[in-house]
Amino acid sequence: MAKRTDFYYSEASEPHRIRTKKILKEFPGLRNLIGKNPNTIWAIIGLVSFQLILAWLLRDQSWWLVFGAAYLLGAFADHALFVMIHECAHQLIFKGKSANRWAGILANMPQIFPSSISFERYHIKHHSFQGVHELDADLPNKWEAKLINNSFLGKALWLLFYPVFQVFRLSRLREIQTFDIWIVTNLLVQVAFTAAIYYFMGWHSLAFLLLSFSFSVGLHPLGARWIQEHYLTHSVEQETYSYYGGLNKVAFNVGFHNEHHDFPSIPWNKLPQIKSTAPGYYETLYYHKSWTKLFFRFLFDKEISLFNRILRRERGKVALTDVSKPDVELVQVQAQA
């Protein structure tokens, strides 16, 4: 089988703003789902507490228990914390931007690596400029895709070191501001938290948190989420896929990815209502039912490589300062009409 040497290219604009407009015109009641969910802060506090309690309990345990607990428990908690950081990035918990950022920093603490504020910067651009290589951090570098391509070993290593590959992508995203007081604050909080974990609990506890982070984004069925969202696993024309499996219950509905891209101003607890309200727009799309099945398919299927992504060279008329709230903007336009 011939290896791909380049991405798929599209001349069409990203599909979500178009679909949002159509759905709101047909189902204007969906505008009532747009808003904040301040109760999400309790989920953040609960998940952070869960990780701290596990870290404390594992401080004197064997390395086998540390690894096992990280893979079977900590990874799921950290993955859920990523979803909480995602909610904060979209300002979906509190009304104030600063309050959401502090909530994101809190959710980031057990993950050791400071990423909450930088994730906000890059993720919002992913929504606004989906498929535009110099602005969408979710896209792999061309050298990255060429290096990994479609081999089992390459894809396994890519998942294992996924956060490292993401760091290498930042150099191509020169138009996005990467350093300010919020970034420094996020870093200082993580340094203080990590030092406290090591001082009061020791290496085993710190290793548990590091392993939980690694498994939550990497060589674990949960790592299939990064494949599920935008890799062309069913069609070279559909660039966003949802996941409707049971793990949505412990992942705060993050699998509803088409729904989220169409309505990024609707919080996690209401995402299923989008699909149930407008089923004709989503049940006709390809979707995934199992992250575990996709995890193994990605590793072994040579037809799937990192080149299975859609790129577009045109940004359209979206301004660089766009904050990715097309649903809110359309509602405001409808209200003024």
PDB file of C-alpha atoms in Angstrom, residues 41-222:
ATOM      1  CA  ILE A  41     -16.929  24.318  39.190  1.00  0.00           C
ATOM      2  CA  TRP A  42     -18.073  21.573  41.575  1.00  0.00           C
ATOM      3  CA  ALA A  43     -17.031  18.947  39.059  1.00  0.00           C
ATOM      4  CA  ILE A  44     -13.601  20.599  38.873  1.00  0.00           C
ATOM      5  CA  ILE A  45     -13.249  20.654  42.666  1.00  0.00           C
ATOM      6  CA  GLY A  46     -14.369  17.018  42.871  1.00  0.00           C
ATOM      7  CA  LEU A  47     -11.950  15.799  40.194  1.00  0.00           C
ATOM      8  CA  VAL A  48      -8.988  17.715  41.646  1.00  0.00           C
ATOM      9  CA  SER A  49      -9.808  16.310  45.090  1.00  0.00           C
ATOM     10  CA  PHE A  50     -10.088  12.797  43.636  1.00  0.00           C
ATOM     11  CA  GLN A  51      -6.603  13.030  42.127  1.00  0.00           C
ATOM     12  CA  LEU A  52      -5.110  14.447  45.322  1.00  0.00           C
ATOM     13  CA  ILE A  53      -6.657  11.712  47.467  1.00  0.00           C
ATOM     14  CA  LEU A  54      -5.364   9.003  45.120  1.00  0.00           C
ATOM     15  CA  ALA A  55      -1.910  10.605  45.086  1.00  0.00           C
ATOM     16  CA  TRP A  56      -1.876  10.600  48.897  1.00  0.00           C
ATOM     17  CA  LEU A  57      -3.009   6.969  49.122  1.00  0.00           C
ATOM     18  CA  LEU A  58      -0.319   5.871  46.653  1.00  0.00           C
ATOM     19  CA  ARG A  59       2.569   7.718  48.307  1.00  0.00           C
ATOM     20  CA  ASP A  60       3.997   4.513  49.897  1.00  0.00           C
ATOM     21  CA  GLN A  61       2.612   1.910  47.493  1.00  0.00           C
ATOM     22  CA  SER A  62       4.394  -0.271  44.942  1.00  0.00           C
ATOM     23  CA  TRP A  63       5.143   1.031  41.471  1.00  0.00           C
ATOM     24  CA  TRP A  64       2.734  -1.560  40.044  1.00  0.00           C
ATOM     25  CA  LEU A  65      -0.104   0.028  41.988  1.00  0.00           C
ATOM     26  CA  VAL A  66       1.006   3.506  40.921  1.00  0.00           C
ATOM     27  CA  PHE A  67       0.977   2.508  37.232  1.00  0.00           C
ATOM     28  CA  GLY A  68      -2.287   0.580  37.543  1.00  0.00           C
ATOM     29  CA  ALA A  69      -4.100   3.358  39.375  1.00  0.00           C
ATOM     30  CA  ALA A  70      -2.886   5.925  36.852  1.00  0.00           C
ATOM     31  CA  TYR A  71      -4.065   3.839  33.881  1.00  0.00           C
ATOM     32  CA  LEU A  72      -7.390   2.683  35.299  1.00  0.00           C
ATOM     33  CA  LEU A  73      -8.435   5.695  37.419  1.00  0.00           C
ATOM     34  CA  GLY A  74      -6.184   8.722  37.116  1.00  0.00           C
ATOM     35  CA  ALA A  75      -6.314   8.818  33.326  1.00  0.00           C
ATOM     36  CA  PHE A  76     -10.097   9.131  33.352  1.00  0.00           C
ATOM     37  CA  ALA A  77     -10.010  11.890  35.975  1.00  0.00           C
ATOM     38  CA  ASP A  78      -7.331  13.824  34.078  1.00  0.00           C
ATOM     39  CA  HIS A  79      -9.214  13.406  30.802  1.00  0.00           C
ATOM     40  CA  ALA A  80     -12.301  14.823  32.498  1.00  0.00           C
ATOM     41  CA  LEU A  81     -10.187  17.718  33.771  1.00  0.00           C
ATOM     42  CA  PHE A  82      -9.151  18.416  30.187  1.00  0.00           C
ATOM     43  CA  VAL A  83     -12.841  18.735  29.363  1.00  0.00           C
ATOM     44  CA  MET A  84     -13.230  21.162  32.260  1.00  0.00           C
ATOM     45  CA  ILE A  85     -10.308  23.224  30.935  1.00  0.00           C
ATOM     46  CA  HIS A  86     -12.038  23.152  27.572  1.00  0.00           C
ATOM     47  CA  GLU A  87     -15.217  24.547  29.153  1.00  0.00           C
ATOM     48  CA  CYS A  88     -13.153  27.318  30.763  1.00  0.00           C
ATOM     49  CA  ALA A  89     -11.501  28.126  27.424  1.00  0.00           C
ATOM     50  CA  HIS A  90     -14.946  28.767  25.951  1.00  0.00           C
ATOM     51  CA  GLN A  91     -15.999  30.846  28.995  1.00  0.00           C
ATOM     52  CA  LEU A  92     -18.840  28.415  29.735  1.00  0.00           C
ATOM     53  CA  ILE A  93     -18.716  28.356  33.545  1.00  0.00           C
ATOM     54  CA  PHE A  94     -18.747  31.940  34.823  1.00  0.00           C
ATOM     55  CA  LYS A  95     -19.665  35.262  33.241  1.00  0.00           C
ATOM     56  CA  GLY A  96     -16.259  36.843  33.812  1.00  0.00           C
ATOM     57  CA  LYS A  97     -13.256  35.861  31.707  1.00  0.00           C
ATOM     58  CA  SER A  98     -10.887  36.003  34.694  1.00  0.00           C
ATOM     59  CA  ALA A  99     -13.073  33.688  36.795  1.00  0.00           C
ATOM     60  CA  ASN A 100     -13.109  31.124  33.994  1.00  0.00           C
ATOM     61  CA  ARG A 101      -9.341  31.331  33.675  1.00  0.00           C
ATOM     62  CA  TRP A 102      -8.818  30.786  37.402  1.00  0.00           C
ATOM     63  CA  ALA A 103     -11.163  27.788  37.218  1.00  0.00           C
ATOM     64  CA  GLY A 104      -9.080  26.440  34.324  1.00  0.00           C
ATOM     65  CA  ILE A 105      -5.869  26.899  36.298  1.00  0.00           C
ATOM     66  CA  LEU A 106      -7.432  24.977  39.202  1.00  0.00           C
ATOM     67  CA  ALA A 107      -8.438  22.138  36.865  1.00  0.00           C
ATOM     68  CA  ASN A 108      -4.915  22.121  35.409  1.00  0.00           C
ATOM     69  CA  MET A 109      -3.148  21.621  38.748  1.00  0.00           C
ATOM     70  CA  PRO A 110      -3.148  17.776  38.982  1.00  0.00           C
ATOM     71  CA  GLN A 111      -1.902  17.584  35.367  1.00  0.00           C
ATOM     72  CA  ILE A 112       1.462  19.043  36.448  1.00  0.00           C
ATOM     73  CA  PHE A 113       2.225  20.695  33.088  1.00  0.00           C
ATOM     74  CA  PRO A 114       0.917  24.285  32.753  1.00  0.00           C
ATOM     75  CA  SER A 115      -1.430  24.229  29.779  1.00  0.00           C
ATOM     76  CA  SER A 116      -4.812  25.734  30.640  1.00  0.00           C
ATOM     77  CA  ILE A 117      -4.196  29.306  29.468  1.00  0.00           C
ATOM     78  CA  SER A 118      -2.196  28.351  26.391  1.00  0.00           C
ATOM     79  CA  PHE A 119      -4.896  25.815  25.477  1.00  0.00           C
ATOM     80  CA  GLU A 120      -7.458  28.620  25.476  1.00  0.00           C
ATOM     81  CA  ARG A 121      -5.356  30.669  23.053  1.00  0.00           C
ATOM     82  CA  TYR A 122      -4.800  27.870  20.577  1.00  0.00           C
ATOM     83  CA  HIS A 123      -8.124  26.098  20.894  1.00  0.00           C
ATOM     84  CA  ILE A 124     -10.248  29.132  20.085  1.00  0.00           C
ATOM     85  CA  LYS A 125      -8.205  29.612  16.903  1.00  0.00           C
ATOM     86  CA  HIS A 126      -8.827  25.944  16.072  1.00  0.00           C
ATOM     87  CA  HIS A 127     -12.551  26.743  16.042  1.00  0.00           C
ATOM     88  CA  SER A 128     -12.196  29.965  14.084  1.00  0.00           C
ATOM     89  CA  PHE A 129      -9.689  28.641  11.544  1.00  0.00           C
ATOM     90  CA  GLN A 130     -10.312  24.910  11.342  1.00  0.00           C
ATOM     91  CA  GLY A 131      -7.950  23.402   8.790  1.00  0.00           C
ATOM     92  CA  VAL A 132      -5.777  26.511   8.337  1.00  0.00           C
ATOM     93  CA  HIS A 133      -2.302  25.132   9.020  1.00  0.00           C
ATOM     94  CA  GLU A 134      -0.684  28.302  10.354  1.00  0.00           C
ATOM     95  CA  LEU A 135      -3.484  28.899  12.892  1.00  0.00           C
ATOM     96  CA  ASP A 136      -4.917  25.485  13.802  1.00  0.00           C
ATOM     97  CA  ALA A 137      -2.759  23.786  16.454  1.00  0.00           C
ATOM     98  CA  ASP A 138      -4.847  20.615  16.213  1.00  0.00           C
ATOM     99  CA  LEU A 139      -3.241  19.852  12.845  1.00  0.00           C
ATOM    100  CA  PRO A 140       0.027  17.905  12.825  1.00  0.00           C
ATOM    101  CA  ASN A 141       3.141  19.352  11.258  1.00  0.00           C
ATOM    102  CA  LYS A 142       3.932  17.939   7.834  1.00  0.00           C
ATOM    103  CA  TRP A 143       7.252  16.533   9.097  1.00  0.00           C
ATOM    104  CA  GLU A 144       5.349  14.996  12.021  1.00  0.00           C
ATOM    105  CA  ALA A 145       2.874  13.277   9.698  1.00  0.00           C
ATOM    106  CA  LYS A 146       5.690  12.120   7.407  1.00  0.00           C
ATOM    107  CA  LEU A 147       7.712  10.755  10.339  1.00  0.00           C
ATOM    108  CA  ILE A 148       4.815   8.795  11.844  1.00  0.00           C
ATOM    109  CA  ASN A 149       2.811   8.056   8.693  1.00  0.00           C
ATOM    110  CA  ASN A 150       0.866   4.760   8.867  1.00  0.00           C
ATOM    111  CA  SER A 151       3.144   2.382  10.784  1.00  0.00           C
ATOM    112  CA  PHE A 152       1.978   0.707  14.005  1.00  0.00           C
ATOM    113  CA  LEU A 153       5.158   1.615  15.899  1.00  0.00           C
ATOM    114  CA  GLY A 154       5.100   5.197  14.683  1.00  0.00           C
ATOM    115  CA  LYS A 155       1.482   5.744  15.683  1.00  0.00           C
ATOM    116  CA  ALA A 156       2.026   4.094  19.074  1.00  0.00           C
ATOM    117  CA  LEU A 157       4.991   6.383  19.767  1.00  0.00           C
ATOM    118  CA  TRP A 158       2.974   9.374  18.548  1.00  0.00           C
ATOM    119  CA  LEU A 159       0.227   8.632  21.068  1.00  0.00           C
ATOM    120  CA  LEU A 160       2.761   7.966  23.822  1.00  0.00           C
ATOM    121  CA  PHE A 161       4.474  11.329  23.238  1.00  0.00           C
ATOM    122  CA  TYR A 162       1.433  13.248  22.020  1.00  0.00           C
ATOM    123  CA  PRO A 163       1.984  16.305  24.296  1.00  0.00           C
ATOM    124  CA  VAL A 164       5.586  16.578  23.052  1.00  0.00           C
ATOM    125  CA  PHE A 165       4.485  16.642  19.409  1.00  0.00           C
ATOM    126  CA  GLN A 166       1.951  19.330  20.263  1.00  0.00           C
ATOM    127  CA  VAL A 167       4.703  21.550  21.681  1.00  0.00           C
ATOM    128  CA  PHE A 168       6.620  21.281  18.395  1.00  0.00           C
ATOM    129  CA  ARG A 169       3.573  22.650  16.547  1.00  0.00           C
ATOM    130  CA  LEU A 170       3.704  25.992  18.336  1.00  0.00           C
ATOM    131  CA  SER A 171       6.581  27.329  16.252  1.00  0.00           C
ATOM    132  CA  ARG A 172       4.398  27.462  13.135  1.00  0.00           C
ATOM    133  CA  LEU A 173       1.598  29.383  14.913  1.00  0.00           C
ATOM    134  CA  ARG A 174       3.476  32.676  14.976  1.00  0.00           C
ATOM    135  CA  GLU A 175       0.395  34.888  14.740  1.00  0.00           C
ATOM    136  CA  ILE A 176      -0.978  33.713  18.090  1.00  0.00           C
ATOM    137  CA  GLN A 177       0.184  35.474  21.261  1.00  0.00           C
ATOM    138  CA  THR A 178       1.962  32.936  23.426  1.00  0.00           C
ATOM    139  CA  PHE A 179       3.197  34.895  26.458  1.00  0.00           C
ATOM    140  CA  ASP A 180       1.518  37.222  28.945  1.00  0.00           C
ATOM    141  CA  ILE A 181       0.789  37.521  32.666  1.00  0.00           C
ATOM    142  CA  TRP A 182      -1.824  34.745  32.556  1.00  0.00           C
ATOM    143  CA  ILE A 183       0.692  32.313  31.072  1.00  0.00           C
ATOM    144  CA  VAL A 184       3.170  33.237  33.817  1.00  0.00           C
ATOM    145  CA  THR A 185       0.483  32.817  36.497  1.00  0.00           C
ATOM    146  CA  ASN A 186      -0.431  29.370  35.170  1.00  0.00           C
ATOM    147  CA  LEU A 187       3.247  28.391  35.221  1.00  0.00           C
ATOM    148  CA  LEU A 188       3.889  29.656  38.765  1.00  0.00           C
ATOM    149  CA  VAL A 189       0.808  27.892  40.148  1.00  0.00           C
ATOM    150  CA  GLN A 190       1.950  24.607  38.578  1.00  0.00           C
ATOM    151  CA  VAL A 191       5.469  24.977  39.940  1.00  0.00           C
ATOM    152  CA  ALA A 192       4.146  25.630  43.459  1.00  0.00           C
ATOM    153  CA  PHE A 193       1.671  22.755  43.245  1.00  0.00           C
ATOM    154  CA  THR A 194       4.281  20.291  41.946  1.00  0.00           C
ATOM    155  CA  ALA A 195       6.751  21.297  44.661  1.00  0.00           C
ATOM    156  CA  ALA A 196       4.073  20.790  47.324  1.00  0.00           C
ATOM    157  CA  ILE A 197       3.188  17.331  45.990  1.00  0.00           C
ATOM    158  CA  TYR A 198       6.827  16.264  46.050  1.00  0.00           C
ATOM    159  CA  TYR A 199       7.485  17.769  49.507  1.00  0.00           C
ATOM    160  CA  PHE A 200       4.414  16.377  51.266  1.00  0.00           C
ATOM    161  CA  MET A 201       3.821  13.132  49.340  1.00  0.00           C
ATOM    162  CA  GLY A 202       7.010  12.138  47.515  1.00  0.00           C
ATOM    163  CA  TRP A 203       8.004  10.609  44.196  1.00  0.00           C
ATOM    164  CA  HIS A 204       5.291   7.948  44.000  1.00  0.00           C
ATOM    165  CA  SER A 205       2.520  10.496  44.266  1.00  0.00           C
ATOM    166  CA  LEU A 206       4.158  12.805  41.747  1.00  0.00           C
ATOM    167  CA  ALA A 207       4.708   9.875  39.376  1.00  0.00           C
ATOM    168  CA  PHE A 208       1.032   8.929  39.680  1.00  0.00           C
ATOM    169  CA  LEU A 209      -0.015  12.422  38.585  1.00  0.00           C
ATOM    170  CA  LEU A 210       2.488  12.471  35.712  1.00  0.00           C
ATOM    171  CA  LEU A 211       1.397   9.039  34.512  1.00  0.00           C
ATOM    172  CA  SER A 212      -2.281   9.971  34.791  1.00  0.00           C
ATOM    173  CA  PHE A 213      -1.623  12.962  32.559  1.00  0.00           C
ATOM    174  CA  SER A 214       0.352  10.894  30.050  1.00  0.00           C
ATOM    175  CA  PHE A 215      -2.281   8.151  29.793  1.00  0.00           C
ATOM    176  CA  SER A 216      -5.168  10.613  29.580  1.00  0.00           C
ATOM    177  CA  VAL A 217      -3.876  12.054  26.310  1.00  0.00           C
ATOM    178  CA  GLY A 218      -1.751   9.234  24.955  1.00  0.00           C
ATOM    179  CA  LEU A 219      -1.325   5.484  24.675  1.00  0.00           C
ATOM    180  CA  HIS A 220      -4.711   4.654  26.177  1.00  0.00           C
ATOM    181  CA  PRO A 221      -8.202   4.172  24.683  1.00  0.00           C
ATOM    182  CA  LEU A 222      -8.927   7.730  25.836  1.00  0.00           C
TER     183      LEU A 222
END
